[in-house]
PDB file of C-alpha atoms in Angstrom:
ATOM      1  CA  UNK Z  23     259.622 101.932  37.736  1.00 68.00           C
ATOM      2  CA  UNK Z  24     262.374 101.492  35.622  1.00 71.00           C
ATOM      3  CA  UNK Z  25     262.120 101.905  31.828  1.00 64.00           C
ATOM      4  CA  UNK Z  26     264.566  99.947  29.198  1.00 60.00           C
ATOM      5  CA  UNK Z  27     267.181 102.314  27.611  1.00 59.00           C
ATOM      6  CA  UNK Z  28     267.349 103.355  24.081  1.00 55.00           C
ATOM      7  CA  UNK Z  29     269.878 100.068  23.168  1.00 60.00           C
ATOM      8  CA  UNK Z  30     267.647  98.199  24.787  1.00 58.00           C
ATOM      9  CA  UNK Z  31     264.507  98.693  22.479  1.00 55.00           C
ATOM     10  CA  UNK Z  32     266.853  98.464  19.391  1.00 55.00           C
ATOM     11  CA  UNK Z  33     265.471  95.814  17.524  1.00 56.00           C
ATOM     12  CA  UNK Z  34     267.094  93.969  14.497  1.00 61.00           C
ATOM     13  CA  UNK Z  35     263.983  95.582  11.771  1.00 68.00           C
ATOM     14  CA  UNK Z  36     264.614  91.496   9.768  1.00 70.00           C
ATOM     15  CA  UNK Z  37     263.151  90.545  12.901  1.00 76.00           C
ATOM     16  CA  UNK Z  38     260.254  92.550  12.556  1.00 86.00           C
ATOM     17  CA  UNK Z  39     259.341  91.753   8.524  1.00 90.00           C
ATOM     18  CA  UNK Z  40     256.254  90.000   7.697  1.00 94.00           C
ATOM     19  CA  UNK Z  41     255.003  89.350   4.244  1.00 95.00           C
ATOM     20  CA  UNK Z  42     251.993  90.800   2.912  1.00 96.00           C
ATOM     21  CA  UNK Z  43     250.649  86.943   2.306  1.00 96.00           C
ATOM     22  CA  UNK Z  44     251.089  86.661   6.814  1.00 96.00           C
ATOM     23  CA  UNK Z  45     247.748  85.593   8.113  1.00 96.00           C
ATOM     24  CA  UNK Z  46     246.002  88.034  10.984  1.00 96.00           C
ATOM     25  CA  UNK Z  47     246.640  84.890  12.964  1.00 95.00           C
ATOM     26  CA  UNK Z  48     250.163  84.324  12.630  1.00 96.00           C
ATOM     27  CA  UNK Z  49     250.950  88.138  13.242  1.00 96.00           C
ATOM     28  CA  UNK Z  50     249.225  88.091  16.167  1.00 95.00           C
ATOM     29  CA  UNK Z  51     251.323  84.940  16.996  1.00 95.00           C
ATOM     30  CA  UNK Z  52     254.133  86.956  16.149  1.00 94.00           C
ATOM     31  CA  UNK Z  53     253.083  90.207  18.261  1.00 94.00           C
ATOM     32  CA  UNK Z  54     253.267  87.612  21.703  1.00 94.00           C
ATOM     33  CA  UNK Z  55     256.046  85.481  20.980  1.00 93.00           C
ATOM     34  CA  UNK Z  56     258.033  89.093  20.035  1.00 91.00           C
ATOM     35  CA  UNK Z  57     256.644  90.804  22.502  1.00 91.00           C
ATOM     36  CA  UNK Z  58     256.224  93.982  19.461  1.00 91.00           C
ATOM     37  CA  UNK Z  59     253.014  96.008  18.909  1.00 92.00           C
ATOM     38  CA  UNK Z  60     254.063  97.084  15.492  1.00 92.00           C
ATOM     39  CA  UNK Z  61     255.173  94.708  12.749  1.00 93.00           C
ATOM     40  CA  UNK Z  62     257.244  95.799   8.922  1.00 90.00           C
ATOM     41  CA  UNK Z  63     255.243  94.480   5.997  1.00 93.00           C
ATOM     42  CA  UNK Z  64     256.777  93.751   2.592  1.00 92.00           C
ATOM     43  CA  UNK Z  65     255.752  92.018  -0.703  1.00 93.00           C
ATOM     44  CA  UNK Z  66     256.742  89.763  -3.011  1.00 93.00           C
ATOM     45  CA  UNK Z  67     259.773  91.601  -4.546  1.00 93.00           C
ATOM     46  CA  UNK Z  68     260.891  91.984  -0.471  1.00 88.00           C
ATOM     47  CA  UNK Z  69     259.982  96.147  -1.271  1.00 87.00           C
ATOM     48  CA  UNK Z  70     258.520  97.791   2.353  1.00 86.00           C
ATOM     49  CA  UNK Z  71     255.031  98.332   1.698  1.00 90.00           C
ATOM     50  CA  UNK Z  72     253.448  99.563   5.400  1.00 90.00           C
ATOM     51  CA  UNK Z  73     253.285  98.642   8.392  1.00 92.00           C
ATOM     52  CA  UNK Z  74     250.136  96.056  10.591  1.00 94.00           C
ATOM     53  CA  UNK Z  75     249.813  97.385  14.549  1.00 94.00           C
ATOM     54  CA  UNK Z  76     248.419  94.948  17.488  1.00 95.00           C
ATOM     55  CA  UNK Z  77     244.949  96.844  17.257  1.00 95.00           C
ATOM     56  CA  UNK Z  78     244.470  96.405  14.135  1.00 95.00           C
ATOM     57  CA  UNK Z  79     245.281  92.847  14.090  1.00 95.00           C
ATOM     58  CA  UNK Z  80     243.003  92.179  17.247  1.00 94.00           C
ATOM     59  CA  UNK Z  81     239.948  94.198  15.804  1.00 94.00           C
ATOM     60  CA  UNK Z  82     240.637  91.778  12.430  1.00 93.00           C
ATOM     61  CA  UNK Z  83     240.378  88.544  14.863  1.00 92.00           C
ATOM     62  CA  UNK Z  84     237.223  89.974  15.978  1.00 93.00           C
ATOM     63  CA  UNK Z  85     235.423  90.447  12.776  1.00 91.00           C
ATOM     64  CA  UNK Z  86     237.101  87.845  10.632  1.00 87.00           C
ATOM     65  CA  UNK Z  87     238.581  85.181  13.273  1.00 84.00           C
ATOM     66  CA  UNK Z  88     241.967  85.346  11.173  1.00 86.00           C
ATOM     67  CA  UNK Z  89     241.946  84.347   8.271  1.00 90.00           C
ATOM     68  CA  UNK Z  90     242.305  87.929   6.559  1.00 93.00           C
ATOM     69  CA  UNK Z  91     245.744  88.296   4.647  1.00 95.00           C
ATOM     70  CA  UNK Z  92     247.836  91.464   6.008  1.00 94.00           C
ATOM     71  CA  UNK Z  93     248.218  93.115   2.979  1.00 94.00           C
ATOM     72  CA  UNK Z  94     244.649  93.638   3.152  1.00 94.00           C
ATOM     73  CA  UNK Z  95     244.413  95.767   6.068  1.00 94.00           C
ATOM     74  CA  UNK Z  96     248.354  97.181   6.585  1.00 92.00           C
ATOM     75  CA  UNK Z  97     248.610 100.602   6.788  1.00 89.00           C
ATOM     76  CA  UNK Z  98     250.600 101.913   3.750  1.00 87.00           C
ATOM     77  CA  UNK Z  99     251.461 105.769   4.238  1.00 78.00           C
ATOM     78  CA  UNK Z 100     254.037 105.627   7.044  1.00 66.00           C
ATOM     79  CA  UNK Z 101     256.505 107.971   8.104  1.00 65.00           C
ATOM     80  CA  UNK Z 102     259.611 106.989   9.673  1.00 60.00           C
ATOM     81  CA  UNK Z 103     262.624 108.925  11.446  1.00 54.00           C
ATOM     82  CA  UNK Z 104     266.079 108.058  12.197  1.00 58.00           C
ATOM     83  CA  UNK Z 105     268.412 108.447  15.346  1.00 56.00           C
TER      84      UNK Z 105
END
């Protein structure tokens, strides 16, 4: 099997922003069309304020069918790392 190289995954991170006011719908629209697990979440003011994963977005499907707002249920203590 052959695996994508590190350029490869690089991602433009605008790309990857959703707003805290997204719908558990659209971001799962989002995780398909982008082919992503993870997405960035900021507010109003455009400051970074967590980040929503695919499982957490499908489990909110399941109990709520979508309507949920991501700012509800992002995680907000992340920890990043650069290359």
């Amino acid at each position: 099997m052959q695996y994508p190289s590190l350029s490869e995954l690089k991602r433009n991170c605008s790309d990857l922003l959703v707003d805290e006011s997204t719908t558990v719908r659209r971001a799962a629209e989002l995780f398909i069309t982008m082919n992503v697990s993870q997405l960035i979440v900021r507010n109003c003011s455009n400051q970074l304020t967590g980040i929503i994963s695919e499982n957490t977005v499908i489990r909110e499907l399941m109990n709520s069918g979508g309507a949920t707002l991501i700012g509800a249920i992002q995680s907000r203590h992340v920890e990043s790392a650069r290359e």
